Coordinates of C-alpha atoms in Angstrom, one line a residue:
Chain P
M1 CA 38.5 25.9 76.4
N2 CA 39.2 28.0 72.9
K3 CA 38.3 24.9 71.3
E4 CA 35.4 24.0 73.2
K5 CA 33.9 28.3 72.0
K6 CA 35.1 27.0 68.4
A7 CA 32.8 23.6 68.6
R8 CA 29.7 25.8 69.1
Y9 CA 27.5 26.1 66.5
F10 CA 25.5 29.6 67.4
T11 CA 28.2 32.0 69.4
N12 CA 27.5 34.8 72.0
K13 CA 27.2 37.6 69.6
D14 CA 24.7 34.9 67.5
I15 CA 22.7 34.7 70.1
V16 CA 22.6 38.2 71.1
R17 CA 21.8 39.3 67.8
M18 CA 19.1 36.8 67.0
A19 CA 17.6 37.7 70.6
V20 CA 17.3 41.0 70.1
M21 CA 15.7 40.6 67.0
A22 CA 13.2 38.9 69.2
A23 CA 12.2 41.4 71.4
A24 CA 11.4 43.7 67.8
L25 CA 9.3 40.9 66.8
F26 CA 7.4 41.0 70.4
V27 CA 6.9 44.5 70.5
V28 CA 5.6 44.5 66.9
S29 CA 3.4 41.4 68.2
C30 CA 2.2 43.9 71.0
V31 CA 2.2 47.2 69.0
T32 CA -0.2 45.1 65.8
V33 CA -2.1 42.3 67.3
P34 CA -4.3 43.5 69.7
L35 CA -5.3 46.6 67.7
V36 CA -7.3 43.0 65.4
L37 CA -7.7 40.7 68.4
G38 CA -11.7 41.3 68.1
V39 CA -12.4 40.9 65.1
P40 CA -13.4 37.4 63.6
F41 CA -11.9 36.8 60.3
P42 CA -9.3 34.7 59.5
G43 CA -5.6 35.0 59.6
I44 CA -6.3 38.7 60.6
R45 CA -3.3 38.2 63.6
T46 CA -0.7 37.4 60.8
L47 CA -2.0 40.2 58.5
A48 CA -1.0 43.0 61.0
C49 CA 2.0 41.7 61.8
G50 CA 2.4 39.9 58.1
L51 CA 4.8 43.2 57.2
F52 CA 7.4 43.7 60.3
F53 CA 7.5 40.5 60.6
G54 CA 8.6 39.7 57.2
V55 CA 11.3 42.8 57.3
I56 CA 12.4 41.3 60.8
I57 CA 13.0 37.8 60.3
A58 CA 15.1 38.6 56.8
L59 CA 17.4 40.9 58.5
T60 CA 17.7 38.4 61.6
Y61 CA 18.8 35.7 58.2
A62 CA 20.8 38.4 57.3
R63 CA 22.5 39.3 60.8
V64 CA 23.0 35.7 61.7
P65 CA 22.8 33.6 58.2
K66 CA 23.3 30.3 59.9
F67 CA 20.9 27.3 59.6
G68 CA 18.2 27.7 62.9
A69 CA 18.4 31.5 63.2
G70 CA 14.2 31.0 62.6
T71 CA 13.5 28.4 64.6
I72 CA 15.6 30.1 68.3
T73 CA 14.4 33.2 67.4
T74 CA 10.5 32.4 66.8
L75 CA 10.9 30.4 69.6
I76 CA 13.0 33.2 72.1
C77 CA 10.2 35.7 70.8
S78 CA 7.5 33.1 71.6
L79 CA 8.4 32.0 74.9
P80 CA 6.8 35.4 77.1
M81 CA 3.7 34.7 74.9
A82 CA 3.5 31.3 76.3
F83 CA 1.8 33.4 79.4
F84 CA -0.7 34.1 76.8
S85 CA -1.6 31.3 75.7
P86 CA 0.9 27.9 75.2
I87 CA 0.0 27.9 71.6
I88 CA 1.4 30.4 70.5
T89 CA 4.6 29.3 71.0
V90 CA 4.1 26.3 69.7
F91 CA 2.7 27.9 66.1
T92 CA 5.3 30.8 65.7
T93 CA 7.8 28.0 66.2
A94 CA 6.4 26.0 64.0
A95 CA 6.4 28.5 61.3
G96 CA 10.2 29.8 61.6
F97 CA 11.2 25.9 61.7
C98 CA 9.8 26.0 58.3
T99 CA 11.7 29.0 57.9
D100 CA 14.6 27.1 58.4
L101 CA 13.6 24.6 56.3
Y102 CA 13.5 26.9 53.3
F103 CA 16.6 28.5 54.2
L104 CA 18.3 25.2 54.0
L105 CA 16.9 24.3 50.9
V106 CA 17.6 26.8 49.3
G107 CA 20.9 25.8 50.3
K108 CA 21.8 29.2 52.3
K109 CA 22.1 31.4 49.8
L110 CA 20.9 35.4 50.2
T111 CA 20.1 36.9 46.9
V112 CA 17.1 39.4 46.9
K113 CA 15.1 36.0 46.1
T114 CA 15.7 33.7 48.4
I115 CA 15.4 36.7 50.9
T116 CA 11.9 37.4 49.8
G117 CA 11.4 34.2 49.8
L118 CA 11.7 33.6 53.8
G119 CA 9.0 36.5 54.8
A120 CA 6.6 34.2 52.5
V121 CA 8.0 31.2 54.6
L122 CA 7.7 32.5 57.5
M123 CA 3.8 34.5 57.3
G124 CA 2.3 31.5 54.5
T125 CA 3.2 28.7 57.2
M126 CA 1.8 31.0 60.6
M127 CA -1.2 31.4 59.0
P128 CA -2.7 28.5 57.9
I129 CA -0.9 27.3 61.9
A130 CA -2.1 29.2 63.9
A131 CA -6.0 29.2 62.6
A132 CA -6.2 24.7 62.7
M133 CA -4.0 25.1 65.6
G134 CA -7.2 28.0 67.1
A135 CA -9.5 25.7 65.9
I136 CA -8.6 22.4 67.6
F137 CA -7.4 23.4 71.0
V138 CA -9.8 27.0 72.2
P139 CA -12.5 26.4 69.4
E140 CA -14.2 29.0 72.6
T141 CA -11.9 31.7 71.7
E142 CA -10.7 31.2 68.0
L143 CA -12.6 30.1 64.9
T144 CA -13.9 26.6 64.7
W145 CA -13.3 25.0 61.4
A146 CA -17.3 25.5 60.5
D147 CA -16.3 29.0 60.8
L148 CA -12.9 29.1 58.6
F149 CA -14.6 26.9 56.1
R150 CA -17.8 28.8 55.8
N151 CA -16.5 31.4 53.5
P152 CA -13.3 30.3 51.6
L153 CA -12.8 32.9 50.5
Y154 CA -12.1 35.3 53.6
L155 CA -9.6 32.3 54.5
A156 CA -8.4 32.8 51.2
I157 CA -7.5 36.3 51.8
G158 CA -6.5 35.7 55.0
F159 CA -3.6 33.4 53.8
F160 CA -2.6 35.0 50.5
G161 CA -2.3 38.4 52.9
S162 CA -0.2 37.1 55.1
L163 CA 2.0 35.2 52.9
I164 CA 2.0 38.4 50.3
L165 CA 2.8 40.9 53.0
G166 CA 5.4 38.8 54.5
A167 CA 7.5 38.4 51.3
L168 CA 6.8 42.1 50.4
G169 CA 8.6 42.9 54.4
S170 CA 11.6 41.0 53.4
F171 CA 12.0 42.3 50.1
L172 CA 11.8 45.9 51.9
A173 CA 14.4 44.3 54.2
T174 CA 17.0 44.0 51.6
K175 CA 16.3 47.6 50.7
I176 CA 16.9 48.6 54.3
F177 CA 20.1 46.1 54.5
K178 CA 21.7 48.2 50.9
E179 CA 20.8 51.9 52.8
L180 CA 22.7 50.2 56.6
K181 CA 25.5 48.8 54.5
G182 CA 28.0 51.2 55.9
Y183 CA 27.3 51.0 59.0
E184 CA 27.7 47.2 58.9
Chain Z
M1 CA 13.0 50.0 108.9
N2 CA 14.0 47.4 106.2
K3 CA 10.6 46.4 104.9
T4 CA 11.2 42.8 103.0
P5 CA 9.0 42.9 99.6
L6 CA 5.7 40.8 99.3
R7 CA 7.3 40.3 95.7
L8 CA 6.1 36.5 95.4
H9 CA 8.6 34.2 93.6
P10 CA 9.3 33.9 90.0
L11 CA 8.3 30.9 89.0
G12 CA 5.1 31.5 91.8
K13 CA 4.6 33.9 89.0
L14 CA 4.9 31.8 86.6
L15 CA 2.8 29.1 87.5
L16 CA 0.1 31.9 88.8
I17 CA -0.1 33.4 85.8
L18 CA -0.3 30.3 83.6
L19 CA -3.2 28.9 85.3
V20 CA -5.2 32.9 84.9
M21 CA -4.5 32.5 81.0
A22 CA -5.8 29.0 81.4
L23 CA -9.3 29.1 83.0
G24 CA -9.6 33.1 82.1
F25 CA -9.6 32.4 78.3
P26 CA -12.4 30.1 77.5
C27 CA -14.5 31.6 79.6
W28 CA -16.8 35.0 78.0
D29 CA -18.7 35.8 80.9
V30 CA -18.0 39.6 81.8
R31 CA -18.8 38.8 85.8
K32 CA -16.1 36.7 86.0
L33 CA -13.8 38.1 83.6
L34 CA -13.9 41.3 85.5
L35 CA -13.0 39.2 89.1
L36 CA -10.4 37.9 87.0
C37 CA -8.5 41.1 87.0
A38 CA -9.5 42.6 90.0
L39 CA -7.9 39.4 91.5
V40 CA -5.1 40.3 88.6
L41 CA -4.9 44.2 89.9
V42 CA -4.8 43.2 93.9
L43 CA -1.6 40.8 92.9
L44 CA 0.0 43.8 91.1
A45 CA -0.9 46.4 94.1
L46 CA 0.9 43.9 96.1
D47 CA 4.0 43.3 93.8
P48 CA 6.1 47.1 94.7
G49 CA 6.6 49.3 92.3
E50 CA 6.7 52.6 90.5
R51 CA 3.2 54.2 88.6
L52 CA 1.1 51.5 89.0
P53 CA -2.0 53.6 88.7
L54 CA -0.7 55.2 85.1
R55 CA 0.1 52.1 83.8
V56 CA -2.9 50.0 84.2
L57 CA -5.0 53.7 83.6
R58 CA -2.6 53.0 79.4
L59 CA -3.4 49.2 79.2
S60 CA -7.1 50.0 80.2
L61 CA -7.0 52.5 77.4
L62 CA -6.1 50.1 74.9
S63 CA -8.5 47.7 75.4
A64 CA -11.2 51.1 75.9
F65 CA -10.0 51.0 71.9
V66 CA -10.5 47.4 71.5
F67 CA -13.5 47.0 72.7
L68 CA -14.9 50.6 70.4
V69 CA -13.3 48.5 67.7
T70 CA -15.1 44.8 68.5
L71 CA -18.1 46.9 69.2
L72 CA -18.0 48.3 65.7
I73 CA -17.2 45.2 63.8
G74 CA -18.8 42.9 64.9
D75 CA -22.3 44.8 66.5
R76 CA -22.8 42.6 69.4
L77 CA -21.8 44.1 72.4
D78 CA -21.2 40.7 74.6
M79 CA -18.8 40.0 72.5
A80 CA -17.0 43.3 72.8
F81 CA -16.5 43.5 76.5
G82 CA -15.6 40.0 76.2
A83 CA -12.9 40.5 73.6
A84 CA -11.6 43.3 75.8
L85 CA -11.6 42.4 78.8
H86 CA -9.3 39.0 77.7
L87 CA -7.2 42.0 76.7
E88 CA -7.0 43.5 79.7
L89 CA -6.3 40.5 81.7
M90 CA -3.8 39.3 79.2
L91 CA -2.3 43.1 79.8
L92 CA -2.6 43.0 83.4
L93 CA -0.3 40.0 83.9
S94 CA 2.1 40.8 81.4
L95 CA 2.7 43.9 83.2
W96 CA 2.8 41.7 86.7
M97 CA 5.0 39.5 85.1
F98 CA 7.4 42.2 83.7
R99 CA 7.7 44.4 86.9
T100 CA 9.8 41.4 87.9
P101 CA 13.1 42.5 88.0
V102 CA 15.5 40.4 85.4
S103 CA 17.9 39.6 88.3
E104 CA 15.5 38.0 90.4
L105 CA 14.0 35.7 87.0
L106 CA 17.5 35.0 86.2
R107 CA 17.5 33.5 90.1
G108 CA 14.0 31.6 89.4
L109 CA 15.2 30.1 86.0
Q110 CA 18.8 29.1 86.9
S111 CA 17.8 26.7 89.8
C112 CA 15.2 25.4 87.0
R113 CA 18.3 24.3 84.8
V114 CA 17.3 26.7 82.0
P115 CA 20.0 26.4 79.1
D116 CA 22.1 29.3 79.3
G117 CA 22.1 30.5 76.0
L118 CA 18.0 29.9 76.3
L119 CA 18.1 32.0 79.6
L120 CA 20.7 34.5 77.6
G121 CA 18.3 35.1 74.7
F122 CA 15.0 34.7 77.2
L123 CA 16.7 37.9 80.0
I124 CA 17.3 39.8 77.0
V125 CA 13.9 39.8 74.7
F126 CA 12.4 40.7 78.5
R127 CA 15.0 43.1 79.3
F128 CA 14.3 45.3 75.3
I129 CA 10.9 45.0 75.2
D130 CA 10.9 47.9 77.9
V131 CA 13.9 49.6 76.0
L132 CA 12.5 49.1 72.0
F133 CA 8.9 50.3 72.9
E134 CA 11.1 53.8 74.5
E135 CA 12.9 53.4 71.1
L136 CA 10.0 53.9 69.3
Q137 CA 8.6 56.6 71.4
S138 CA 11.7 58.8 70.8
I139 CA 11.8 57.6 67.0
R140 CA 7.9 58.4 66.5
L141 CA 8.9 61.4 68.1
A142 CA 11.7 62.6 66.1
G143 CA 9.5 62.0 62.8
S144 CA 6.5 64.2 64.2
M145 CA 9.0 67.0 64.1
L146 CA 8.3 66.9 59.9
P147 CA 6.8 69.4 58.6
R148 CA 2.8 68.1 57.4
G149 CA 3.0 66.0 53.9
S150 CA 6.5 66.4 53.8
L151 CA 6.6 63.0 52.7
S152 CA 3.3 60.6 51.3
A153 CA 2.4 58.2 54.4
P154 CA 4.2 54.6 53.5
K155 CA 7.1 56.4 52.6
K156 CA 7.7 58.1 55.6
L157 CA 7.0 54.9 57.7
Y158 CA 9.6 54.1 55.8
R159 CA 12.3 56.8 56.3
C160 CA 11.0 58.4 59.5
L161 CA 10.1 54.4 61.2
M162 CA 11.7 51.5 59.9
L163 CA 15.3 52.8 59.6
P164 CA 15.8 54.6 62.7
F165 CA 14.7 51.4 64.7
V166 CA 16.2 48.6 61.7
Y167 CA 19.6 51.3 62.8
R168 CA 18.9 51.1 66.3
L169 CA 18.2 47.3 66.4
F170 CA 21.5 46.7 65.0
V171 CA 23.7 49.3 67.1
L172 CA 22.1 47.8 69.6
S173 CA 22.6 44.2 69.3
D174 CA 26.6 44.8 68.5
Q175 CA 26.6 47.0 71.8
L176 CA 25.1 43.9 74.1
S177 CA 26.8 41.4 71.6
L178 CA 30.8 43.2 72.6
S179 CA 29.7 43.3 76.4
V180 CA 28.4 40.2 76.5
T181 CA 31.5 38.6 74.8
S182 CA 33.9 40.8 77.2
R183 CA 32.2 39.4 80.4
D184 CA 33.2 36.2 78.8
F185 CA 29.5 35.2 79.1
G186 CA 29.1 30.5 79.3
A187 CA 32.9 30.1 80.3
A188 CA 31.8 28.9 83.1
K189 CA 29.2 27.8 85.9
R190 CA 27.7 30.5 86.6
S191 CA 27.3 31.2 90.0
Q192 CA 24.7 33.2 92.7
Y193 CA 25.4 36.2 95.0
R194 CA 22.7 35.7 97.2
E195 CA 20.1 32.8 97.2
N196 CA 16.4 33.4 96.4
P197 CA 14.5 30.2 97.5
I198 CA 11.0 29.4 97.2
R199 CA 9.0 29.9 100.8
A200 CA 6.3 29.4 102.6
R201 CA 4.6 33.2 102.4
D202 CA 5.1 32.6 98.2
L203 CA 3.3 29.0 98.6
I204 CA 0.7 30.2 100.8
T205 CA 0.0 33.4 98.2
L206 CA 0.2 30.6 95.1
A207 CA -2.8 28.8 96.6
V208 CA -4.8 31.5 97.8
S209 CA -4.6 32.6 95.1
A210 CA -5.5 29.8 92.8
A211 CA -8.4 28.8 94.8
V212 CA -9.3 32.2 94.4
C213 CA -9.1 31.6 90.3
G214 CA -11.1 28.5 90.8
G215 CA -13.7 30.0 92.8
I216 CA -14.3 32.9 90.7
V217 CA -14.3 30.5 87.5
W218 CA -16.3 27.8 88.2
M219 CA -18.4 30.2 90.3
R220 CA -22.5 29.6 89.3

């Protein structure tokens, strides 16, 4: 039994930690995204929640520094969102997977620089994937390709804004983690 | 007399929510969206629970806020109504889903053979959404005790909201992981004390609601 337990890559403790962080991601998106739901600006939703998503994803990796933590956290967070639209589940999990790939690329090392990159990668990949999926699958409710490329400046603001806010959030998470070091 | 609750089976709820969302989201007709919201309200009223009118009122206030913001930015009344009603529909459906007791949902998902690890994560998210909202509320209240102008807005956001919230996240996750470990979760196959099979009335409710929903969307 013990061998079986040791063989598991993610322990129960890891799953619980990731799930609580996923709940926090869900709460943050519930608070921020509805406020800008009807605003026709590319990437406005990722801009609204970018800072907080950056904080939470960095804290997730700080607590569960394993490849797959990003994918599982975003998957668990976006599963209840599948009731709203299955597309949300797909682009959120895809962004989480990209963050995992980045984590693997930087050699699973958590320094201030690499942690800052976690939020940047998450939000920087989420925005284009979400916009593209919206334009492909639900052009009735989301912005179409023509709307997206009508003003490339708005698109660039949406993309770089999300990326910078994600990075800023993750950088903030390193400060928070330092302040709460006594707790750990 | 012991009344049996009129609650729909969790799997039936999931299916119906997916159907209403799939049919309701591409629709921008205000009348149809209003009828869909009314249908979900009827389903909510059939589900036993506390403080339903108050919760619905709170959600409607949020939708009204979105209506105002969209009207101010977009300057189109139909678009503002559409955005607010889409949000209202989404919020009502999520309220309906989140009022399902966790134990019932667990039994429903277990019967679909969802892996235990994923099930645990999903249930924690499901249960902790309410808990974290309450935490945010109490942290916000504690922050409001500070004298005005004592901290700048970004500093206040960081000191009085982010730090306490992250601290509570850590504490809650550690307490919960300790509890899960002490119960030896995942050591053996989980059994069920009470079965919750899909009954004929669940199928009838599902079929009638789906038909009404389809009728609303495709009516002229």
